[in-house]
Tab-separated table of C-alpha atoms in Angstrom:
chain	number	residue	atom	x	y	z
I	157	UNK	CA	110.033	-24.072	7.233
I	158	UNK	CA	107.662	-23.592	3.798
I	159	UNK	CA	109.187	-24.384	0.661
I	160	UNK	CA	109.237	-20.703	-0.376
I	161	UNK	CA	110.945	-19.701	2.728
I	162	UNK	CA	113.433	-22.947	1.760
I	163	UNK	CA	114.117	-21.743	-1.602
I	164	UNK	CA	114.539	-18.150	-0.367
I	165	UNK	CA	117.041	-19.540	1.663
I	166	UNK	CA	118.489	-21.152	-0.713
I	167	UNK	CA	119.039	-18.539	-2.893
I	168	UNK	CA	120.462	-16.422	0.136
I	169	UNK	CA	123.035	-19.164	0.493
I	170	UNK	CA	123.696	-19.884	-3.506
I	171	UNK	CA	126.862	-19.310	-4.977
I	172	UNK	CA	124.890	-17.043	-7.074
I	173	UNK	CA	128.074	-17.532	-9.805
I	174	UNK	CA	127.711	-20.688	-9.820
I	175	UNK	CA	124.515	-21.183	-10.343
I	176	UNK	CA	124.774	-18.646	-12.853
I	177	UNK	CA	127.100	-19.871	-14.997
I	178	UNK	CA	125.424	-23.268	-14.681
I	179	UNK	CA	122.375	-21.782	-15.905
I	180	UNK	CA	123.761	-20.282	-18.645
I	181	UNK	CA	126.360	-22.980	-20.001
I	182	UNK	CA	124.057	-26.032	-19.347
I	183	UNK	CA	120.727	-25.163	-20.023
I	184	UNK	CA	121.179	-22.237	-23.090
I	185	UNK	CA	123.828	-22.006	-25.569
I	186	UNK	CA	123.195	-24.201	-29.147
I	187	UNK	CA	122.505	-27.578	-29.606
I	188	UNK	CA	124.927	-27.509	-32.348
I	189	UNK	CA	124.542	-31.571	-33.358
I	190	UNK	CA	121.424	-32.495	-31.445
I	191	UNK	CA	123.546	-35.182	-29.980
I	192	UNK	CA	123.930	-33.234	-26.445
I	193	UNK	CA	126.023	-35.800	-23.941
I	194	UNK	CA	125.548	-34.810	-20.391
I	195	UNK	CA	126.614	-37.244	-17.932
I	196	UNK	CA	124.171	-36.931	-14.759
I	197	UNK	CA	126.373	-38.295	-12.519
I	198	UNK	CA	127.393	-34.932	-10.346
I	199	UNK	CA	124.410	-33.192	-11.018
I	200	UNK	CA	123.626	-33.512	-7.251
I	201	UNK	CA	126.451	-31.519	-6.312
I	202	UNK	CA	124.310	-28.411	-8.168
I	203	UNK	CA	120.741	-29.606	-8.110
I	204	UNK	CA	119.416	-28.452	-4.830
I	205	UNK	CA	121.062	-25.658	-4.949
I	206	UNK	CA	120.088	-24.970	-8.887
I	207	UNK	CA	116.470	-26.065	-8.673
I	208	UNK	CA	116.123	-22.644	-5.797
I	209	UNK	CA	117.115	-20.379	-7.991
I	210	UNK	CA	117.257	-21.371	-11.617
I	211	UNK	CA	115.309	-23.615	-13.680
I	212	UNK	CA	118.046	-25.822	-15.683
I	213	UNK	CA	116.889	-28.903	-13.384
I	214	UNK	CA	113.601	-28.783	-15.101
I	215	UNK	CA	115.997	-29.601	-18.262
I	216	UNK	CA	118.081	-32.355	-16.669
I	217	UNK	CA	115.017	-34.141	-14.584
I	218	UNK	CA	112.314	-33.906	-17.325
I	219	UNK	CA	114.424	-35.733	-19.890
I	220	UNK	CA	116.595	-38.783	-20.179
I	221	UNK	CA	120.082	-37.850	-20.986
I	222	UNK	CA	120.903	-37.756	-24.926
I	223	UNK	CA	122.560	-40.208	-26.938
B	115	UNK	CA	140.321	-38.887	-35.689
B	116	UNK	CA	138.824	-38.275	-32.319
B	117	UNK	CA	135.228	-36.979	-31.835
B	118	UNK	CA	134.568	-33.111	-31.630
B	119	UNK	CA	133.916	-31.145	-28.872
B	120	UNK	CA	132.296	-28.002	-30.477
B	121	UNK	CA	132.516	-24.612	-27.797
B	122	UNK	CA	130.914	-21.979	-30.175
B	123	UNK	CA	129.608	-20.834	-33.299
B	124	UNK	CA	131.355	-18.234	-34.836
B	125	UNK	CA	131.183	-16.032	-37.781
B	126	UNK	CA	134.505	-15.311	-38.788
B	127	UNK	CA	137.930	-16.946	-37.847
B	128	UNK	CA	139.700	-15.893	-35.196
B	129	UNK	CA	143.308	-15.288	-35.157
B	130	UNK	CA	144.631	-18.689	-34.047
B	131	UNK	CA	146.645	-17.721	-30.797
B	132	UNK	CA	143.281	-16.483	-29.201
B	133	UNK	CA	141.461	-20.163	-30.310
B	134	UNK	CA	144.277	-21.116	-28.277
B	135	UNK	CA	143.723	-24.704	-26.055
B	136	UNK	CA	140.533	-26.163	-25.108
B	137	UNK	CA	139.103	-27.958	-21.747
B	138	UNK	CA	141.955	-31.130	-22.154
B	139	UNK	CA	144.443	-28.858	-23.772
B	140	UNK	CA	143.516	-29.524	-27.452
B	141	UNK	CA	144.204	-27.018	-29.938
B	142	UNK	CA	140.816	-25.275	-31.079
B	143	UNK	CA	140.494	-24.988	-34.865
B	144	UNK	CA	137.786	-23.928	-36.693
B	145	UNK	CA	135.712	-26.250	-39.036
B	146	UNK	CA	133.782	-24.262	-41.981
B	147	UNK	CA	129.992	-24.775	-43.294
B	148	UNK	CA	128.364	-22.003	-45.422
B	149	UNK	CA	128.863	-18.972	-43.746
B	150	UNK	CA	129.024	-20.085	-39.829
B	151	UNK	CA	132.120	-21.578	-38.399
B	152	UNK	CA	132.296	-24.200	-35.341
B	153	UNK	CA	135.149	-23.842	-33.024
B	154	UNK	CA	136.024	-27.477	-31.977
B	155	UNK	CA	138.615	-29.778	-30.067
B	156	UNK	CA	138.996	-33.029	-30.549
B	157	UNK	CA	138.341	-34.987	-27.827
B	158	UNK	CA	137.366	-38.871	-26.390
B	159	UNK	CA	133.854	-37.888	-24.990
B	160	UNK	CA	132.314	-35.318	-23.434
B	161	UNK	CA	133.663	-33.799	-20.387
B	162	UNK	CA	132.281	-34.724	-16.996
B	163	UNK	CA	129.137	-32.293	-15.627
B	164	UNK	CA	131.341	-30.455	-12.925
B	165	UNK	CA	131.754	-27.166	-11.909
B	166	UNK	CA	135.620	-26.858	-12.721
B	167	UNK	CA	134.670	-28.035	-16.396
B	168	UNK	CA	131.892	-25.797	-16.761
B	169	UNK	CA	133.900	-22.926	-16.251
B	170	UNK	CA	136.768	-23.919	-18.421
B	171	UNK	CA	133.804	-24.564	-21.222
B	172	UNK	CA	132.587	-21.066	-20.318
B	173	UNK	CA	136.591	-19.318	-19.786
B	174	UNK	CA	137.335	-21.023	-23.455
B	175	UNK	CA	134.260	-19.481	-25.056
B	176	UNK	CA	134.750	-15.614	-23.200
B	177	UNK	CA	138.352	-16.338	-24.740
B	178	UNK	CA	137.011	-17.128	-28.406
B	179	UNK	CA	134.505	-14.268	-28.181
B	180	UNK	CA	137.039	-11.548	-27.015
B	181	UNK	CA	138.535	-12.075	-30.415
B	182	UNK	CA	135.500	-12.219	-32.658
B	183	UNK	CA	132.778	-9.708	-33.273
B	184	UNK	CA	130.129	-12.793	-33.499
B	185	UNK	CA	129.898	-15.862	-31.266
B	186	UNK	CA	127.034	-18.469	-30.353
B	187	UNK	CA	128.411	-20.758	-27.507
B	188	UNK	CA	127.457	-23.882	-28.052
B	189	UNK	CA	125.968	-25.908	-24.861
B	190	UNK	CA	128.068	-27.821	-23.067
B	191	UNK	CA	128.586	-31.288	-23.795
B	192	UNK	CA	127.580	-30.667	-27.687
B	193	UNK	CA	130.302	-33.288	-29.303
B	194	UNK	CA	130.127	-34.579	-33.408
B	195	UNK	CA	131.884	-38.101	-34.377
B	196	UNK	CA	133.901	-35.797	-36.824
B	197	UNK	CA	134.179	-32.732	-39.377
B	198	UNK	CA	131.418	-34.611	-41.980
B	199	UNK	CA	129.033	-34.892	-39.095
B	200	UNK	CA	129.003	-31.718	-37.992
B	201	UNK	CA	129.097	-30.055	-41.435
B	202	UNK	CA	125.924	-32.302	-41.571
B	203	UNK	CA	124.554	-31.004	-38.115
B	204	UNK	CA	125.064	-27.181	-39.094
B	205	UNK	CA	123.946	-27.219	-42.966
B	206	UNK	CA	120.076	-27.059	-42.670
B	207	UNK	CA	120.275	-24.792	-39.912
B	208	UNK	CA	122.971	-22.494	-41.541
B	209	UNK	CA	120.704	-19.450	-42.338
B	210	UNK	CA	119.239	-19.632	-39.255
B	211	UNK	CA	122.780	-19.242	-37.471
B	212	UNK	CA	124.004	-16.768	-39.747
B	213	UNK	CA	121.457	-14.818	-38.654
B	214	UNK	CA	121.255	-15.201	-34.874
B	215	UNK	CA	125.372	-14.588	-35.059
B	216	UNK	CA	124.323	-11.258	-37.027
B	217	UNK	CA	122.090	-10.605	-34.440
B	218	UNK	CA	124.914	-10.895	-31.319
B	219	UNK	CA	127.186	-9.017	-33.773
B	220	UNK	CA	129.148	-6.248	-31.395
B	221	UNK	CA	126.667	-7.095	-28.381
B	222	UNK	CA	127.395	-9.134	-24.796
B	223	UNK	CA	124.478	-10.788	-23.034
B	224	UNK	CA	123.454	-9.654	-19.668
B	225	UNK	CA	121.350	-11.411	-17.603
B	226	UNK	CA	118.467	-10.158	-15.091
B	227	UNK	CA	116.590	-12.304	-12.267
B	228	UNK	CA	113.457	-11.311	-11.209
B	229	UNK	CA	112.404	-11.946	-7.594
B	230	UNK	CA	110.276	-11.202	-4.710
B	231	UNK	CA	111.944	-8.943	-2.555
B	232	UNK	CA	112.434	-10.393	1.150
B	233	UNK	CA	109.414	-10.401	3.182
B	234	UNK	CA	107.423	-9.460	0.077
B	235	UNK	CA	104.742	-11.700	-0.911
B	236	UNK	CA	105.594	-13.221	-4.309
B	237	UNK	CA	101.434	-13.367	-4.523
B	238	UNK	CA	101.276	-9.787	-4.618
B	239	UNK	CA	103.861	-9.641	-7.641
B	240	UNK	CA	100.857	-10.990	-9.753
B	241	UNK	CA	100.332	-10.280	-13.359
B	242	UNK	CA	97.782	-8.051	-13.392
B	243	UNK	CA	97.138	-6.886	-16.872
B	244	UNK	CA	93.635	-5.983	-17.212
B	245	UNK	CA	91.341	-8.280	-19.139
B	246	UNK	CA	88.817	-7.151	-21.710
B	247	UNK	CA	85.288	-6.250	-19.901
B	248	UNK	CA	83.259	-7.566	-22.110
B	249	UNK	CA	84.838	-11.310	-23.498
B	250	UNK	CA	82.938	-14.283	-22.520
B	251	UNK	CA	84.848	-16.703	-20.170
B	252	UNK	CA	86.900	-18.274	-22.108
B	253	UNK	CA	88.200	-15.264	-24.041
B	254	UNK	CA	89.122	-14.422	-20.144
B	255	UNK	CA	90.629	-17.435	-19.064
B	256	UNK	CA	93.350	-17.418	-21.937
B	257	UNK	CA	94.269	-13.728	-21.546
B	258	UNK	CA	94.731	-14.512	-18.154
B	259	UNK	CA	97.149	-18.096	-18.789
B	260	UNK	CA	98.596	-15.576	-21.729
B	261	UNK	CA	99.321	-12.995	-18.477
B	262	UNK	CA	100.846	-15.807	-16.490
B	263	UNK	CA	103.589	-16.355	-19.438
B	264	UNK	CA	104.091	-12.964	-19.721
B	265	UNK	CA	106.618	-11.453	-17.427
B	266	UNK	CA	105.731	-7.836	-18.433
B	267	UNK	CA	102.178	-8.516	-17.035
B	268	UNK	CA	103.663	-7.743	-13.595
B	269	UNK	CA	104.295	-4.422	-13.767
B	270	UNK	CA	107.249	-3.440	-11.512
B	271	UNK	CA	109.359	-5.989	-13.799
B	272	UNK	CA	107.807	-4.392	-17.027
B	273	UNK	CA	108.930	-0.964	-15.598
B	274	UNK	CA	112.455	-2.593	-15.138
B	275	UNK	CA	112.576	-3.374	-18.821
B	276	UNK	CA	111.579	-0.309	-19.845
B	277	UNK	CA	114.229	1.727	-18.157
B	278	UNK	CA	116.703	-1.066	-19.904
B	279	UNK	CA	114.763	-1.234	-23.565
B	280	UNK	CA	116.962	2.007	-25.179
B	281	UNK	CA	119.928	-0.174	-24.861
B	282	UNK	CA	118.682	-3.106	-25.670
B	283	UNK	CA	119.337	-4.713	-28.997
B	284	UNK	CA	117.450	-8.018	-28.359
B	285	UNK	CA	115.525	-8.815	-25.686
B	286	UNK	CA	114.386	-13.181	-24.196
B	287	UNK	CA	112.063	-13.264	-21.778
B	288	UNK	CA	111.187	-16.307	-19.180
B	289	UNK	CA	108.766	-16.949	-16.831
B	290	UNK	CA	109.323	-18.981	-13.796
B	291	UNK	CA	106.545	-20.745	-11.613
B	292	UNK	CA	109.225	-20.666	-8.945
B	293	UNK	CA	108.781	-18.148	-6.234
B	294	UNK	CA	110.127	-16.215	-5.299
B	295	UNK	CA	111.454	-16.529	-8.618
B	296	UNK	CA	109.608	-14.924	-10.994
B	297	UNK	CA	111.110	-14.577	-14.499
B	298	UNK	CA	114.251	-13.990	-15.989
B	299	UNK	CA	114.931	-11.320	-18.679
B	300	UNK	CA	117.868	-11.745	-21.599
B	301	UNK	CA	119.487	-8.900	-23.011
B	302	UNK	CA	121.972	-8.285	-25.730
B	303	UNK	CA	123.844	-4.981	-24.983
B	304	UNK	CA	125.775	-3.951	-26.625
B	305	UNK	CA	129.789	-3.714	-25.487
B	306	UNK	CA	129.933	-0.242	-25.095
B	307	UNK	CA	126.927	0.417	-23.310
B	308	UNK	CA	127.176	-2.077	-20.455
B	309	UNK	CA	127.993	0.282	-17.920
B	310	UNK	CA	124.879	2.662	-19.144
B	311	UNK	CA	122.812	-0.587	-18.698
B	312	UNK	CA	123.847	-1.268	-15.428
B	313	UNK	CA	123.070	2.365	-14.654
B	314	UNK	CA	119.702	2.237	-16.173
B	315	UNK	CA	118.563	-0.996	-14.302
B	316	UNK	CA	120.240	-0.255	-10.657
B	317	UNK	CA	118.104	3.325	-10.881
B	318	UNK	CA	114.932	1.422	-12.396
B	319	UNK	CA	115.221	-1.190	-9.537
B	320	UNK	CA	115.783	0.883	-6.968
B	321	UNK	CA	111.998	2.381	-6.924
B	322	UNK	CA	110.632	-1.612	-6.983
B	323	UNK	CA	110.999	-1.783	-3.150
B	324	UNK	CA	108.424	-5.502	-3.463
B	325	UNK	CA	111.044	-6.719	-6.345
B	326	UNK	CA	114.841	-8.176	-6.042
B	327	UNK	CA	116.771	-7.950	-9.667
B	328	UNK	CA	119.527	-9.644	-9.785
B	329	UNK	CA	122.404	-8.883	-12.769
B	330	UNK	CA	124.735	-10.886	-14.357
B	331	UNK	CA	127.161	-10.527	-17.209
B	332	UNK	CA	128.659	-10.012	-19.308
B	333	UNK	CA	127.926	-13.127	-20.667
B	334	UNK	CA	128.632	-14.671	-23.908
B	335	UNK	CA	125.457	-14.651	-26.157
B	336	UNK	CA	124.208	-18.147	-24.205
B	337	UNK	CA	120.396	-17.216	-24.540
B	338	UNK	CA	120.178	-15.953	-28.230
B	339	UNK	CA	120.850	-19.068	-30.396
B	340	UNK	CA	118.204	-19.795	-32.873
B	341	UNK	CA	114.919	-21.196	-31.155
B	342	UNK	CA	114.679	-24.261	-32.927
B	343	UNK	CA	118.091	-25.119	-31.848
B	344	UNK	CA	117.532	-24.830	-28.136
């Protein structure tokens, strides 16, 4: 299977609230002190599914987590 | 006093029973800074990146907003050591706020996805904005890379946005180098014209047989916080 057909998949098979609402809570919303926590243990749980159809992973991969 | 767990921006107070309890059942207050309030709990640390706590973060803010004409969520995970701090945090960017919460004043986000439809190719779904004739090369090349940012280059989405633009009070736009994912589109509606929207966009997207849109919302104002903030 190609990548785009896996992602298409993927998106098929996304609980498209989910990912949704992880899209919107995660990666938008203000940075109100600049001093954004995340803890990155768990991501896995969303990250295949997120990196199909949303692009919040790009946020949590490209950057070490906050302090 | 424990460290705060801000959930939104607001611009006026709500009515304390619809602050109500927060994601470990702390009472939400409100702490003041020139003209924007932050609705905060106190809590240890941040709460753990799951989906059960991502929705209470996002139930808590719908709750907030339902009661306020204004609201910025704030991400998730966005803590202060205490009132001073975040005072501190929200002070230089105060006019900025102000005026992104005027901006959601009255309005709900909704949310559109842009994809290839099945079996289209996402290839075809180009932008394909014509370039000037006569510009040398380069003058080319960063029209076109300007084209590749620009979801409106591809037309069937830009005739999507156009059916939605007369409701439309504020408009974010994404690309995505994801196919068949091609670029997301963030509107602020506002609350009495989301079924008009809706309406708009189903009739638009119906006569893009190569494109999938996908809708979402209402959402709090997630995508409309001040730039430099997110």
């Amino acid at each position: 299977m190609t990548d785009e057909r896996a992602r298409e998949r993927l998106i098929e098979e996304a609980d498209a609230t989910l990912l949704e609402l992880v899209d919107h809570v995660l990666n938008k919303g203000v940075v109100v002190t600049g001093d954004v926590m995340l803890s990155i243990a768990g991501v896995d749980l969303v990250y295949l599914r997120l990196s199909a159809l949303l692009c919040a992973a790009d946020l949590l991969f490209s950057s070490e987590p906050r302090r | 006093m424990s460290p705060l767990y801000v959930y939104a921006l607001v611009a006026a107070a709500p009515p304390p029973e619809a602050l109500g309890a927060g994601l470990a059942g702390e009472p939400i207050r409100v702490v003041p800074c020139e003209g924007v309030l932050a609705a905060v709990g106190e809590m240890e640390g941040p709460p753990e990146l799951a989906a059960p706590a991502l929705r209470a973060h996002d139930a808590t803010v719908r709750r907030i907003a339902a009661a306020t004409a204004a609201l910025l969520p704030a991400r998730f995970g966005s803590m202060a050591r205490d009132d001073e701090e975040l005072r501190e945090a929200l002070r230089p960017r105060a006019t900025a706020l102000r005026d992104a919460l005027e901006m959601v004043r009255g309005c709900e986000q909704m949310t559109l996805r842009f994809a290839a439809a099945e079996g289209a190719d996402p290839a075809v779904l180009a932008p394909r904005g014509a370039l000037p004739e006569v510009a040398g090369p380069g003058t080319r090349y960063l029209a076109s890379r300007r084209a590749e940012e620009e979801p409106r280059a591809i037309p069937e989405i830009a005739r999507v946005l156009e059916a939605a633009a007369p409701l439309v009070r504020g408009q974010r736009l994404e690309t995505h180098h994801r196919p068949p994912l091609l670029a997301s589109a963030y509107h602020l509606v506002a609350r009495g014209d989301l079924e008009p929207y809706r309406g708009r966009v189903a009739a638009a997207a119906a006569g893009e047989p190569r494109l999938r849109v996908l809708v979402s919302g209402p959402w709090p104002a997630y995508a409309f916080g001040p730039r430099e903030l997110a």
